[in-house]
Amino acid sequence: MENPYLPYPVRIDKIITETEDRNLKTFRFVFLNPEDEEKFAYTPGQFAELSIAGKGEIPIGIASSPTEKGFVTFTVNKTGLVTTYLHNMNEGDVMGIRGPLGNWYPWDEMEGKNVVIVGGGFAFTTLRSSIISMIDPANRSKFKDITVVYGARTPGMLLYKDELAQWEQRDDINMHITVDGTDDPDWKYNTGFVPTITEEKVTNADNAIAIVCGPPIMIRFTQPVLEKLGFPPERIILSLEMRMKCGIGICGRCNIGDQYVCKDGPVFSLAQLKEMPSEY
Amino acid sequence: MLKYAEKIKETALKLLKENRVDTFIGYKKGTVPMMNEPVLVTDPDKVDQLYWDSFCGLNLCNYLTKRTDKIGIVANGCNSRNIVTHIIENQIKREQLYIVGIPCEGMIDHRAVMRAVKYREILDIKENGGKFLVKGADFEETFEKEKFLQGNCATCTHRNPVIHDEILGDPVEEQTGVEPFKDVKKIEEMDPAKKQTFFTGLISRCIRCYACRNSCPLCYCPTCFVDESTPQWVGKSSDPTDTMTFHFLRAYHCAGRCTDCGACERVCPMGISMRQFTKKLNKDCQDLFSWEAGLTLDQRPPLDVYRPDDYNDFIK
Amino acid sequence: MTDKIFSKEEWLGGIEALRETYGVFVPVKDGDFHTFMPLSEGKNPDFDYQNSRLSPKSVVYPQSERLFEYTLDKADSEANIVKESPKDYSPKAVIGIRPCDVHAFQIVKRNFDNPEYRDPWWVQHFESTTLVGLGCNEPCSTCFCTEVGGGPFNQEGLDAFLFDMGETYLVKGLTDKGEALLGKITGGSPADDQALKNAEDLAASASKKITSSIPTDKLKEKRTNDLFNAPFWEDTAFACLNCGTCTFLCPTCWCFDIQDEVLGKEGDRIRNWDSCMSPLFTLHGSGHNPRDNKFQRVRQRFMHKLKYYVDKYDDGVQCSGCGRCVRYCPVNIDIREVCKLMNSF
């Protein structure tokens, strides 16, 4: 019988330290069994359970885009037992990943619309997946204007710095990079909190959907900015986090109201969240 | 013991009305026979739900730790000793408490009553002095309370509250000639193999619900040692070794602090004789340090403090 | 389908024959209460019981279960690869299970066996188990199965059914699985119409004996956030010890934890029953805990049982009315009272 708790074996292909405090690393995995990659077909917004034998599993958003073939990447914050062990692993080590799990950003609804992406800190991972997928030549024409506001505390804390710079140069995407503050005189991009920059750069909500991913405080201050611009709660999309174990809506741990964050989420619209208990 | 119910209501009303306390912690009558529910009353109009009988065997001090308001609380002998321990261990301040002392005549062991009526369903119990009447759908039987006391109450020598701001009745006579450690001595005399069998059997039914730990006023650690993950000291499955580790270590954490209130044994859903773990340590504290927990605010527990005349023949 | 009468001794002797084909579980007297245990030498079934202390959910869903195993030995080519542990799904039979516990299996099945995911262990254990129910002639004062879509003689979800007629059992086969089991028991004589009528009367009178009421009719129409933010939760939750008694004794509770345990170079991934009452249940790695306070966890349990499950599956509450939490909650928090508060809010 098919076992949804059984991880696909993978090998760590590459590890990149993303941030200056070394707490965020991007792991690129290659499937030991090539046919597993097809079974793992995913959509931007989804997550997977990274499984380390002897330690446990952690639910992490998928940072690579389905347009990137041959591997899957995740960016992991070092915060507890399993993530600390993962951070100390080496390229070539074997572990497992289980997925793809959860729902995805509302790609069907987003077709033909302007897309506004607001991200902060290390919640940007699934947004990277989304951006790379959208600007891929096969997909770009499905969307109208793409505007991205992404910020971190300092330049050293930004993820995917090289790619951010590349996107900033492109003219098929309005990329706004910002930091809360910096004493670097050569800083080329914006300085200011993400909600502030969002208010400056996003001019209207016509035919647009906003995806917001970041720490709770960023969301709390970005939400009114978007609402003032005219985004109704149905067109503001959030991705939540919760402590998870099974990741498939069976162990009962990650519920908010009658919704499982691992199965009915992690992507929810603000309209949905307003009807759910405020327990996250 | 029913006589205290009215007095508790009056006292709580007075304390709340006069703003001498913000909250009053007591019991309200349960919805099933032989059970009562701890209750927190803040509104003077709600004091009528307060109740007391011989089935108040939980430990209300469990609800005191880290509260910051002014609290009125009912306390019989063992519970009052836990209040003393809480104060010594900085879990609550003496000034916050208004202790309503209850000279206790002992709690009834509800499991013994169930056995006595051969497990037929009990629908109602009425206490009357030293007797109680048990009613079922098709039976009525009367029993003598003193034959049905909880294990700890039968051998209790501190029935009167050791600390109180007000006492609701005349002190009761303390029991004499009781042997609180008879069962401990029997276990002490067993050879190691028999002890192993005894304790393995004792925990065989444990489902790791932690009702014992959670009902114990001494267990107030923000993260219990069984819940730690870095490092993980104890496994979380029903493995017998992990379960034995939990029970023994918890008992050692209570050494010198346990007042034998019996809450752990009362709450266990599987009927495990929980006090077999802690009583040995209580006996050791008495034998080695002449110590009984919670009798005075002026002395710290023996594992907390060093005295030159502490026994030291373990130093070889 | 079979309709037979057995004398009680005949039946007790007859079920011994089942041991050749099934792992047979029966209620056995265990100290002050009853537990479902494998039928074996020296274990005498006692069908004159109210209900077991722990529900028989552990026959299908053990408290601790090894799911996977792995080696961490770098010399092994399969090191760090998690493998399914071998399992034994040979047929099991539970004889004398009460209809409330069977109804509970139906409730829990929705969680473990749904269109998107099937839990292989729960499903295979459950599908290989034959359930022979025993109707309740004398429901207790804390039973309320009729209030939540069940009944003391409810046959839904059962493969065979026993009516305790006093000196005899009337045994009914209900499904092919049940017939297959009954076919292995020799003895008994066909039940006549009078016996069948007596059994029906017994069933009807038992339902009338249930006195507990828990109103659930208005739960669906209530707005989730209205109930969630209701003022009565702090009072309701005060006495709660946040132990696991209600969740572990409850036949409809299903939450579990997954743990990796390692000894030397070998390890297991196991699952254990877990409880939403535990403060660790929703503790994030970052230290954030959405249910930091006791009353939030108590609220979660009742909202899940009486509101979230109702909304999610539109088929009644996640409670089978067995009354175990009412009888054994150490501080007497009564789900019947909480349901009344929620239904009338």
Short mmCIF file of C-alpha atoms in Angstrom, two decimals, chain C residues 51-300:
data_model
loop_
_atom_site.label_atom_id
_atom_site.label_comp_id
_atom_site.label_asym_id
_atom_site.label_seq_id
_atom_site.Cartn_x
_atom_site.Cartn_y
_atom_site.Cartn_z
CA ASN C 51 -16.97 -0.66 29.20
CA SER C 52 -13.20 -0.91 29.21
CA ARG C 53 -11.11 1.82 30.84
CA LEU C 54 -8.98 2.37 27.77
CA SER C 55 -10.94 2.22 24.54
CA PRO C 56 -10.16 -0.66 22.16
CA LYS C 57 -8.76 1.83 19.63
CA SER C 58 -5.32 0.46 20.59
CA VAL C 59 -6.10 -2.82 18.78
CA VAL C 60 -6.04 -0.91 15.49
CA TYR C 61 -3.93 2.05 16.57
CA PRO C 62 -1.36 1.09 19.22
CA GLN C 63 -0.09 3.74 21.61
CA SER C 64 3.46 3.35 20.35
CA GLU C 65 4.09 1.95 16.92
CA ARG C 66 7.33 1.55 15.01
CA LEU C 67 6.84 2.96 11.52
CA PHE C 68 10.29 2.97 9.96
CA GLU C 69 13.76 1.76 10.73
CA TYR C 70 17.17 2.80 9.48
CA THR C 71 20.85 2.33 9.99
CA LEU C 72 23.23 5.18 10.59
CA ASP C 73 26.25 2.98 9.95
CA LYS C 74 28.24 4.75 7.22
CA ALA C 75 29.65 1.43 6.07
CA ASP C 76 26.18 0.36 5.00
CA SER C 77 25.21 1.41 1.49
CA GLU C 78 21.69 2.14 2.68
CA ALA C 79 22.72 4.30 5.60
CA ASN C 80 20.34 7.15 6.46
CA ILE C 81 17.65 5.81 4.19
CA VAL C 82 14.41 5.32 6.04
CA LYS C 83 12.71 1.95 5.43
CA GLU C 84 9.24 0.72 6.32
CA SER C 85 9.23 -1.62 9.30
CA PRO C 86 7.72 -5.02 8.59
CA LYS C 87 4.21 -5.32 9.96
CA ASP C 88 1.85 -8.15 10.81
CA TYR C 89 -1.61 -7.55 9.45
CA SER C 90 -2.91 -11.05 10.08
CA PRO C 91 -6.60 -11.10 10.94
CA LYS C 92 -7.74 -9.80 14.29
CA ALA C 93 -11.11 -10.02 15.95
CA VAL C 94 -12.50 -7.91 18.75
CA ILE C 95 -15.32 -9.68 20.55
CA GLY C 96 -17.69 -7.78 22.80
CA ILE C 97 -16.86 -4.24 21.72
CA ARG C 98 -19.52 -1.67 22.60
CA PRO C 99 -21.40 0.22 19.83
CA CYS C 100 -20.05 3.57 21.05
CA ASP C 101 -16.47 2.41 20.47
CA VAL C 102 -17.43 1.08 17.04
CA HIS C 103 -19.07 4.37 16.13
CA ALA C 104 -15.80 5.95 17.21
CA PHE C 105 -13.90 3.88 14.63
CA GLN C 106 -16.21 5.25 11.95
CA ILE C 107 -15.50 8.78 13.16
CA VAL C 108 -11.75 8.25 13.25
CA LYS C 109 -11.68 6.47 9.88
CA ARG C 110 -12.42 9.78 8.18
CA ASN C 111 -9.13 11.09 9.45
CA PHE C 112 -6.90 8.14 8.58
CA ASP C 113 -8.59 7.05 5.35
CA ASN C 114 -9.54 9.94 3.14
CA PRO C 115 -9.46 10.59 -0.63
CA GLU C 116 -6.14 12.46 -0.51
CA TYR C 117 -4.13 10.32 1.91
CA ARG C 118 -4.48 6.93 3.51
CA ASP C 119 -2.52 6.04 6.61
CA PRO C 120 -1.22 2.58 5.64
CA TRP C 121 -0.87 1.29 9.19
CA TRP C 122 -4.24 2.36 10.57
CA VAL C 123 -6.07 1.33 7.42
CA GLN C 124 -4.50 -2.10 7.16
CA HIS C 125 -4.92 -2.84 10.87
CA PHE C 126 -8.55 -1.74 10.68
CA GLU C 127 -9.37 -3.64 7.51
CA SER C 128 -7.91 -6.85 8.89
CA THR C 129 -10.02 -6.58 12.07
CA THR C 130 -13.45 -8.14 12.47
CA LEU C 131 -15.66 -6.41 15.03
CA VAL C 132 -18.25 -8.35 17.02
CA GLY C 133 -20.31 -5.93 19.06
CA LEU C 134 -22.16 -6.39 22.35
CA GLY C 135 -25.25 -4.30 22.94
CA CYS C 136 -25.58 -2.38 26.21
CA ASN C 137 -28.56 -3.55 28.22
CA GLU C 138 -27.85 -1.07 31.01
CA PRO C 139 -26.26 2.14 29.73
CA CYS C 140 -24.62 4.17 32.51
CA SER C 141 -25.70 7.55 33.70
CA THR C 142 -22.70 9.07 31.94
CA CYS C 143 -23.46 7.50 28.53
CA PHE C 144 -24.96 9.66 25.83
CA CYS C 145 -24.40 7.71 22.61
CA THR C 146 -27.96 8.34 21.42
CA GLU C 147 -27.34 12.09 21.55
CA VAL C 148 -24.44 11.91 19.07
CA GLY C 149 -25.75 9.66 16.36
CA GLY C 150 -25.22 6.29 18.05
CA GLY C 151 -27.15 3.97 20.28
CA PRO C 152 -26.63 1.14 22.75
CA PHE C 153 -27.63 -1.42 20.11
CA ASN C 154 -26.42 0.45 17.04
CA GLN C 155 -25.11 -2.01 14.44
CA GLU C 156 -23.41 0.39 12.05
CA GLY C 157 -19.76 -0.48 11.46
CA LEU C 158 -20.03 -3.90 13.07
CA ASP C 159 -19.51 -7.28 11.45
CA ALA C 160 -21.54 -9.29 13.94
CA PHE C 161 -23.63 -8.47 16.99
CA LEU C 162 -24.31 -10.06 20.38
CA PHE C 163 -27.51 -9.51 22.32
CA ASP C 164 -27.13 -10.47 25.99
CA MET C 165 -30.47 -12.14 26.70
CA GLY C 166 -29.61 -13.12 30.30
CA GLU C 167 -28.69 -16.79 30.11
CA THR C 168 -27.96 -16.75 26.40
CA TYR C 169 -26.51 -14.65 23.64
CA LEU C 170 -28.41 -14.01 20.42
CA VAL C 171 -25.71 -13.75 17.76
CA LYS C 172 -26.36 -11.97 14.48
CA GLY C 173 -24.07 -11.91 11.47
CA LEU C 174 -24.09 -8.51 9.77
CA THR C 175 -21.44 -8.59 7.05
CA ASP C 176 -19.48 -11.16 5.05
CA LYS C 177 -16.53 -10.62 7.38
CA GLY C 178 -18.80 -11.33 10.35
CA GLU C 179 -20.24 -14.43 8.72
CA ALA C 180 -16.76 -15.73 8.02
CA LEU C 181 -15.95 -15.37 11.71
CA LEU C 182 -19.20 -16.91 12.93
CA GLY C 183 -18.69 -19.81 10.56
CA LYS C 184 -15.69 -20.85 12.64
CA ILE C 185 -17.67 -21.09 15.88
CA THR C 186 -19.42 -24.41 16.36
CA GLY C 187 -22.52 -24.88 18.44
CA GLY C 188 -25.53 -22.70 18.98
CA SER C 189 -29.00 -23.22 17.53
CA PRO C 190 -30.98 -21.13 15.07
CA ALA C 191 -32.85 -18.25 16.71
CA ASP C 192 -36.63 -18.42 16.52
CA ASP C 193 -38.94 -15.49 15.92
CA GLN C 194 -39.66 -15.05 19.62
CA ALA C 195 -35.97 -14.75 20.40
CA LEU C 196 -35.53 -12.21 17.62
CA LYS C 197 -38.46 -10.20 18.95
CA ASN C 198 -37.07 -10.31 22.50
CA ALA C 199 -33.78 -9.01 21.18
CA GLU C 200 -35.49 -6.12 19.43
CA ASP C 201 -37.41 -5.24 22.59
CA LEU C 202 -34.18 -5.31 24.57
CA ALA C 203 -32.59 -2.89 22.13
CA ALA C 204 -35.53 -0.52 22.25
CA SER C 205 -35.72 -0.42 26.03
CA ALA C 206 -31.98 0.17 26.38
CA SER C 207 -32.09 3.37 24.34
CA LYS C 208 -34.74 4.74 26.64
CA LYS C 209 -32.45 4.29 29.65
CA ILE C 210 -30.03 6.96 28.50
CA THR C 211 -30.56 10.00 30.68
CA SER C 212 -27.65 12.27 29.79
CA SER C 213 -28.43 14.89 27.25
CA ILE C 214 -26.02 16.93 25.21
CA PRO C 215 -27.62 19.30 22.74
CA THR C 216 -25.68 19.51 19.47
CA ASP C 217 -28.33 20.83 17.10
CA LYS C 218 -27.14 24.45 16.96
CA LEU C 219 -23.40 23.83 16.76
CA LYS C 220 -23.19 23.85 12.97
CA GLU C 221 -24.92 27.17 12.49
CA LYS C 222 -22.74 29.02 15.01
CA ARG C 223 -19.96 31.20 13.62
CA THR C 224 -16.58 29.64 14.48
CA ASN C 225 -15.07 32.88 15.70
CA ASP C 226 -18.07 33.66 17.91
CA LEU C 227 -17.58 30.40 19.77
CA PHE C 228 -13.80 30.80 19.72
CA ASN C 229 -13.97 34.20 21.38
CA ALA C 230 -16.72 33.29 23.84
CA PRO C 231 -16.12 34.43 27.42
CA PHE C 232 -16.74 31.07 29.11
CA TRP C 233 -13.49 29.37 28.14
CA GLU C 234 -11.36 30.80 30.95
CA ASP C 235 -13.78 29.56 33.59
CA THR C 236 -14.24 26.19 31.94
CA ALA C 237 -10.52 25.68 31.70
CA PHE C 238 -9.48 26.71 35.21
CA ALA C 239 -9.52 23.27 36.79
CA CYS C 240 -7.95 21.49 33.81
CA LEU C 241 -4.61 19.84 34.55
CA ASN C 242 -3.67 19.62 30.88
CA CYS C 243 -2.90 15.94 31.40
CA GLY C 244 -3.64 13.45 28.65
CA THR C 245 -6.35 11.45 30.39
CA CYS C 246 -9.30 12.61 28.27
CA THR C 247 -7.38 12.32 25.00
CA PHE C 248 -5.84 8.93 25.71
CA LEU C 249 -9.01 7.31 27.02
CA CYS C 250 -11.14 8.84 24.26
CA PRO C 251 -11.96 6.47 21.38
CA THR C 252 -12.35 9.36 18.92
CA CYS C 253 -9.08 11.16 19.66
CA TRP C 254 -6.41 10.42 17.06
CA CYS C 255 -3.55 12.92 17.34
CA PHE C 256 -0.03 11.52 17.33
CA ASP C 257 3.60 12.52 17.51
CA ILE C 258 6.44 11.11 15.41
CA GLN C 259 9.78 10.56 17.13
CA ASP C 260 13.14 9.25 16.00
CA GLU C 261 14.92 7.06 18.55
CA VAL C 262 18.48 5.88 18.07
CA LEU C 263 20.56 3.32 19.93
CA GLY C 264 24.14 3.14 18.72
CA LYS C 265 24.00 2.96 14.94
CA GLU C 266 20.44 1.71 14.54
CA GLY C 267 17.31 3.78 14.79
CA ASP C 268 13.56 3.73 14.55
CA ARG C 269 10.95 6.27 13.61
CA ILE C 270 7.99 5.65 15.88
CA ARG C 271 4.67 7.28 16.44
CA ASN C 272 3.09 7.78 19.85
CA TRP C 273 -0.30 9.03 20.88
CA ASP C 274 -0.06 12.74 21.56
CA SER C 275 -2.44 15.14 23.20
CA CYS C 276 -3.49 18.68 22.31
CA MET C 277 -3.50 19.21 26.07
CA SER C 278 0.29 19.16 26.09
CA PRO C 279 1.97 22.58 25.94
CA LEU C 280 4.48 21.13 23.48
CA PHE C 281 1.80 20.23 20.99
CA THR C 282 1.98 23.47 19.00
CA LEU C 283 5.40 24.72 20.11
CA HIS C 284 7.32 26.04 17.08
CA GLY C 285 11.08 25.56 16.74
CA SER C 286 11.40 29.33 17.03
CA GLY C 287 9.83 29.20 20.50
CA HIS C 288 6.53 30.74 19.39
CA ASN C 289 3.50 28.87 20.70
CA PRO C 290 0.02 29.75 19.41
CA ARG C 291 -1.50 27.83 22.34
CA ASP C 292 0.68 28.98 25.15
CA ASN C 293 -2.08 29.22 27.73
CA LYS C 294 -3.99 26.39 29.33
CA PHE C 295 -7.39 27.79 28.37
CA GLN C 296 -6.38 27.94 24.69
CA ARG C 297 -5.61 24.24 24.74
CA VAL C 298 -8.82 23.35 26.57
CA ARG C 299 -10.74 25.48 24.09
CA GLN C 300 -9.00 23.70 21.21
#
